[in-house]
Amino acid sequence: MQIDLYGGFGEKGRTSVGISTSDTRILLDVGIKVGAMGRDYYPAIDVAAIASLDAVFVSHAHEDHIGGLSWLLSCGFHGLIFMTHETRGEADGMLAQYADPSHVRDYPIDRCRVKLFTPGETLRVGPLKILTGRSGHVVGGVWFHVDDGEHQAVYCADVTPGSSVFVMDPVPRCDLIVLDTSYAADSISGLQRRTEIENWIAAHPSGCLLPVPASGKPLEIMAILTGKFAIHQAMRQPISTQILAENAFAPSTQELLRQRLERAVDWSDGDPFPDCPLLTVDGMGSAGPSVEAIRRAAAQGLPILLTGHIPDHTPARRCYDEARATWIRLPTHPTRDENVAIWNAASSPYALGHSCPHSGLRDLQHFLPKLDVTAVTGDHLEI
């Protein structure tokens, strides 16, 4: 089994892993890298090789995992596209924000080539058997376990073992695991971070702006917001759809979120900022309503709380660098101890880490002795 590292190794963004046997080639995720330009915006797969791919498997509909799908189609990809029902429902909206508009227009997703599945299903392409499981990261998000009959590899994609909202399924044993190392060796628990965010919001009772991604984190934030809050009006229907998903949520969480969405105040572009927390899409201010909302909030001195990744060359990063925004990470990826637990459960295999610089991987290696801290995008290996 050959493993090709096409994006996300030694860097954050354009997450993409290739797996191939003598006669079958698949791609796990095809993300983009926010803040990058030109060819570096997309996975580092040889364009000439794209036509020979048999299938692409999309773990979830965040831009760093699906944003390059229209580009892949424009480069001659003619294989199958595997994704969950929820990911398919969010794919077009995400591509509209992050893909080249000409690619979206000229290379739409062909529904005849899309194979929808439910987390937990076993999929097959040629000799490859692909197990799936809930990631705990977003509704419809999954990890993949690929078995060629001799060797097994796990690609975690983005997982959240400590989510207070979603459920993550245990990862099976394997020979190689690609861990979500977005937080490197950060050991601060989700509970502690949620308490910090709750306290920060309580300290700003006159209102604040919370930019968030379109899926996953809005529900994590809503679980924290016990008082009045507002959402951009365009978020209501997508969030409502996410809450309806079956088998994605921790016990009693689904009804709690439904009740909180019901009492959320709608807010539209151009409206005065409300006297309560306001959620807008997206978390980096690179697309969607957050572009204008962050600009206005910074100009008016409205407190801004960033809770996720803030890449260089984004409005969120500029606000943070200028001390116009506060950053408190709300864990939607594994902490140090959670990654150690995932690795141990998978039988302590050889490990790679995606979405993390090498300095962070070296810190994490003290706790994961089989973690490769040298792999970079463009590398290839065999198991």
XYZ file of C-alpha atoms in Angstrom:
383
model
C 0.000 0.000 0.000
C 1.462 3.356 -1.026
C 0.597 6.507 0.916
C 0.930 9.868 -0.866
C 0.958 13.046 1.216
C -0.666 15.636 -1.007
C -1.467 18.330 1.541
C -1.591 19.239 5.216
C 1.797 17.845 6.266
C 4.061 20.377 7.920
C 1.306 22.901 7.167
C -2.324 23.725 7.940
C -4.705 23.497 4.999
C -5.221 21.678 1.653
C -5.527 18.389 3.562
C -5.279 15.459 1.150
C -3.944 11.882 1.298
C -3.607 9.415 -1.567
C -3.705 5.644 -1.110
C -2.877 3.259 -3.934
C -2.298 -0.395 -4.712
C -0.999 -1.890 -7.947
C -4.283 -1.208 -9.743
C -6.412 1.100 -7.559
C -5.907 4.752 -6.559
C -8.082 6.757 -4.190
C -7.874 10.216 -2.673
C -8.940 11.024 0.884
C -10.048 14.664 0.977
C -9.123 17.468 -1.410
C -8.851 20.680 0.589
C -7.586 24.180 -0.070
C -5.158 26.307 1.919
C -6.638 29.613 3.024
C -4.114 32.420 2.633
C -2.070 30.619 -0.047
C -1.879 31.701 -3.670
C -1.663 29.925 -7.015
C -0.785 26.245 -7.126
C -0.124 26.125 -3.359
C -3.824 26.755 -2.790
C -4.536 23.166 -3.915
C -3.207 19.689 -3.016
C 0.236 18.845 -4.407
C -0.937 15.918 -6.519
C 0.528 15.727 -10.035
C -2.232 17.091 -12.275
C -1.371 14.498 -14.930
C -2.182 11.735 -12.416
C -5.613 13.036 -11.443
C -7.414 11.324 -14.342
C -6.214 7.926 -13.084
C -7.867 8.290 -9.670
C -10.669 5.785 -9.119
C -12.421 7.700 -6.347
C -12.247 10.577 -3.898
C -13.577 10.245 -0.349
C -14.575 13.479 1.419
C -14.545 13.395 5.220
C -16.611 16.562 5.755
C -17.491 19.887 4.179
C -14.916 22.261 5.682
C -12.853 24.177 3.141
C -9.509 22.572 4.061
C -10.981 19.154 3.224
C -13.386 19.780 0.318
C -12.523 23.204 -1.112
C -10.445 21.740 -3.977
C -13.139 19.404 -5.316
C -14.166 21.681 -8.209
C -10.480 22.143 -9.066
C -10.028 18.358 -9.079
C -12.935 18.026 -11.518
C -11.438 20.753 -13.715
C -8.173 18.783 -13.850
C -9.848 15.731 -15.384
C -10.995 13.670 -12.410
C -13.673 11.244 -13.645
C -13.970 8.824 -10.720
C -16.539 8.320 -7.996
C -17.134 10.817 -5.191
C -17.967 9.328 -1.781
C -19.463 11.559 0.923
C -22.170 11.443 3.561
C -25.625 12.889 2.961
C -24.821 15.818 5.261
C -21.520 16.594 3.526
C -23.259 16.573 0.154
C -25.845 19.002 1.481
C -23.129 21.465 2.510
C -20.701 20.936 -0.369
C -22.123 23.415 -2.880
C -22.257 26.233 -0.340
C -18.670 25.657 0.742
C -17.411 25.484 -2.853
C -19.262 28.694 -3.680
C -17.197 30.418 -0.978
C -13.749 28.929 -1.601
C -13.528 27.412 -5.093
C -12.628 29.233 -8.288
C -16.006 30.541 -9.585
C -15.208 29.334 -13.104
C -14.557 25.821 -11.774
C -17.854 25.822 -9.880
C -19.680 26.993 -12.999
C -18.029 24.732 -15.552
C -17.456 21.605 -13.455
C -20.508 20.998 -11.255
C -20.693 17.898 -9.080
C -22.292 15.167 -11.193
C -24.905 13.504 -9.010
C -24.531 10.282 -10.986
C -20.943 9.957 -9.728
C -21.715 10.777 -6.091
C -22.027 7.787 -3.780
C -23.759 8.784 -0.560
C -23.177 6.804 2.611
C -23.987 6.872 6.292
C -21.219 6.991 8.937
C -20.515 3.428 9.981
C -20.941 1.934 6.510
C -18.228 -0.136 4.834
C -17.363 0.979 1.296
C -15.403 -0.743 -1.474
C -13.326 0.381 -4.442
C -11.514 -2.409 -6.256
C -9.612 -4.477 -3.668
C -9.842 -1.722 -1.051
C -12.298 -2.016 1.838
C -12.970 1.321 3.500
C -14.533 1.400 6.968
C -16.073 4.675 8.164
C -16.956 6.073 11.569
C -18.352 9.236 13.109
C -15.672 11.856 13.683
C -17.268 13.894 16.486
C -16.245 17.007 14.537
C -19.350 17.927 12.527
C -22.667 16.380 11.542
C -21.874 13.796 8.862
C -18.123 13.975 9.449
C -16.181 10.698 9.294
C -12.801 9.038 9.607
C -11.641 6.370 7.114
C -9.968 2.978 7.702
C -8.531 1.572 4.472
C -7.711 -2.165 4.171
C -6.075 -3.680 1.071
C -6.157 -7.236 2.439
C -2.632 -7.062 3.825
C -2.248 -3.675 5.457
C -4.544 -1.158 7.120
C -4.265 2.628 7.282
C -6.449 5.067 9.224
C -6.968 8.638 8.100
C -8.574 10.495 10.976
C -9.346 13.653 8.955
C -10.685 16.042 11.644
C -11.888 14.383 14.839
C -13.150 15.705 18.171
C -13.071 13.042 20.896
C -13.994 15.545 23.621
C -16.940 17.222 21.915
C -19.804 18.172 24.220
C -22.179 17.954 21.257
C -21.157 15.214 18.805
C -20.235 11.528 19.083
C -16.961 10.028 17.838
C -16.669 6.309 17.066
C -13.529 4.396 18.171
C -10.817 4.109 15.524
C -9.833 0.484 14.601
C -6.388 -1.098 14.827
C -4.068 -0.349 11.913
C -0.483 -0.349 10.639
C -0.417 3.400 9.956
C -2.509 6.197 11.400
C -2.747 9.765 10.113
C -3.700 11.746 13.205
C -5.402 15.120 13.403
C -2.594 17.027 15.130
C -4.041 20.507 14.671
C -3.358 21.338 18.330
C 0.077 19.681 18.590
C 0.808 19.040 22.301
C -1.870 21.339 23.724
C -3.237 19.517 26.777
C -5.936 21.985 27.879
C -9.269 20.180 27.978
C -12.400 21.150 26.117
C -14.199 21.678 29.419
C -11.625 24.232 30.556
C -11.750 26.055 27.213
C -15.546 26.130 27.232
C -15.463 27.665 30.701
C -12.996 30.336 29.506
C -15.264 31.206 26.583
C -18.341 31.312 28.788
C -16.554 33.700 31.170
C -15.350 35.910 28.288
C -18.869 36.205 26.894
C -20.253 37.014 30.357
C -17.655 39.807 30.633
C -19.063 41.459 27.468
C -22.795 41.799 28.230
C -23.337 44.629 25.731
C -22.624 42.402 22.750
C -19.781 40.704 20.889
C -19.040 39.031 17.560
C -18.218 35.319 17.287
C -17.188 34.362 13.725
C -17.599 30.601 13.200
C -17.456 28.025 10.377
C -20.708 27.026 8.714
C -20.916 23.656 10.457
C -19.756 21.982 13.637
C -18.560 24.868 15.768
C -21.839 26.878 15.629
C -23.489 24.023 17.522
C -20.575 23.788 19.968
C -20.917 27.530 20.657
C -24.703 27.327 20.963
C -24.270 24.673 23.658
C -22.322 27.277 25.668
C -24.724 30.193 25.146
C -27.223 29.989 27.998
C -28.550 33.522 27.514
C -29.800 35.612 24.603
C -27.810 35.382 21.365
C -28.174 36.229 17.668
C -27.212 34.473 14.428
C -26.889 35.722 10.889
C -30.265 34.980 9.333
C -28.662 32.858 6.576
C -27.405 30.425 9.243
C -30.812 29.419 10.575
C -31.789 26.884 7.925
C -28.381 25.157 7.695
C -28.149 24.875 11.476
C -31.697 23.570 11.656
C -30.809 20.914 9.088
C -27.698 19.920 11.058
C -29.734 19.518 14.242
C -32.097 17.093 12.479
C -29.296 14.621 11.719
C -29.744 11.189 13.243
C -27.155 9.432 15.432
C -24.730 12.363 15.441
C -25.342 13.844 18.870
C -24.550 13.121 22.478
C -27.613 12.213 24.614
C -30.101 15.077 25.176
C -27.961 17.511 23.142
C -30.187 17.497 20.059
C -33.237 18.830 21.907
C -31.153 21.413 23.769
C -29.809 22.774 20.483
C -33.253 22.795 18.898
C -34.596 24.904 21.771
C -31.666 27.316 21.630
C -31.964 27.796 17.885
C -35.668 28.501 18.309
C -34.967 31.455 20.616
C -31.987 32.809 18.655
C -32.464 36.310 17.206
C -32.043 36.744 13.445
C -29.542 39.373 12.287
C -28.863 40.592 8.743
C -26.031 42.452 7.018
C -26.288 46.173 7.714
C -28.356 45.805 10.881
C -27.034 47.453 14.045
C -25.079 44.988 16.127
C -27.265 43.339 18.790
C -26.712 43.663 22.535
C -25.791 40.004 22.808
C -23.359 37.498 21.256
C -23.670 37.343 17.446
C -22.615 34.329 15.353
C -21.648 34.860 11.705
C -19.997 32.655 9.027
C -17.013 32.157 8.537
C -14.477 31.879 11.325
C -11.580 33.520 9.450
C -13.471 36.392 7.850
C -12.350 35.180 4.420
C -15.835 34.499 3.064
C -19.510 34.860 3.866
C -21.140 37.422 6.188
C -18.107 37.516 8.500
C -16.126 39.504 5.921
C -18.245 42.618 6.463
C -19.201 41.816 10.068
C -15.567 41.640 11.211
C -14.725 44.852 9.338
C -17.631 46.715 10.960
C -17.001 45.266 14.414
C -13.331 46.264 14.320
C -14.224 49.777 13.160
C -16.851 50.199 15.884
C -14.823 48.639 18.685
C -17.232 45.719 19.174
C -15.469 42.884 21.044
C -14.539 40.002 18.720
C -13.832 36.475 19.918
C -11.981 34.081 17.620
C -12.188 30.410 18.609
C -10.447 28.502 15.792
C -7.571 28.550 13.319
C -6.673 32.051 12.110
C -4.421 31.789 9.031
C -2.091 34.536 7.876
C -3.472 37.047 5.376
C -7.040 36.804 6.679
C -9.240 39.483 8.290
C -9.340 37.474 11.512
C -5.541 37.378 11.688
C -5.259 41.111 11.043
C -7.741 41.874 13.828
C -5.891 39.604 16.221
C -2.486 41.049 15.336
C -3.871 44.558 15.864
C -5.325 43.564 19.267
C -8.875 44.125 17.997
C -9.840 40.525 18.660
C -9.373 37.980 21.444
C -8.510 34.349 20.740
C -9.632 31.448 22.931
C -9.432 28.064 21.250
C -12.632 26.013 21.466
C -11.377 22.466 20.884
C -12.843 20.925 17.749
C -9.731 18.775 17.242
C -7.925 16.374 19.604
C -5.913 17.587 22.557
C -2.587 15.921 23.319
C -4.041 13.294 25.642
C -6.915 12.543 23.253
C -4.489 11.842 20.413
C -2.476 9.556 22.667
C -5.676 7.651 23.488
C -6.599 7.345 19.788
C -3.094 6.088 18.971
C -3.108 3.539 21.789
C -6.550 2.229 20.765
C -5.259 1.784 17.193
C -2.482 -0.517 18.581
C 0.232 2.179 18.748
C 1.122 2.115 15.032
C 3.510 4.217 12.987
C 1.924 7.679 12.948
C 1.797 10.819 10.840
C 0.226 14.098 11.860
C -1.624 16.496 9.583
C -2.450 20.199 10.022
C 0.527 20.958 12.242
C 3.978 22.561 11.759
C 7.019 20.431 12.482
C 7.793 22.313 15.683
C 4.418 21.257 17.081
C 4.927 17.665 15.958
C 8.261 17.546 17.787
C 6.504 18.645 20.979
C 3.876 15.944 20.493
C 6.462 13.241 19.760
C 7.413 13.170 23.442
C 4.020 11.550 24.039
C 3.724 9.640 20.726
C 7.121 7.983 20.172
C 6.172 6.515 16.768
C 5.114 9.901 15.367
C 7.029 10.895 12.219
C 8.024 14.539 12.683
C 9.760 14.983 9.325
C 7.038 14.163 6.773
C 6.081 17.001 4.454
C 3.540 17.563 1.734
C 4.853 15.838 -1.370
C 6.319 12.827 0.434
C 5.443 9.213 -0.408
C 5.790 6.090 1.727
C 4.823 2.429 1.722
C 3.441 0.125 4.378
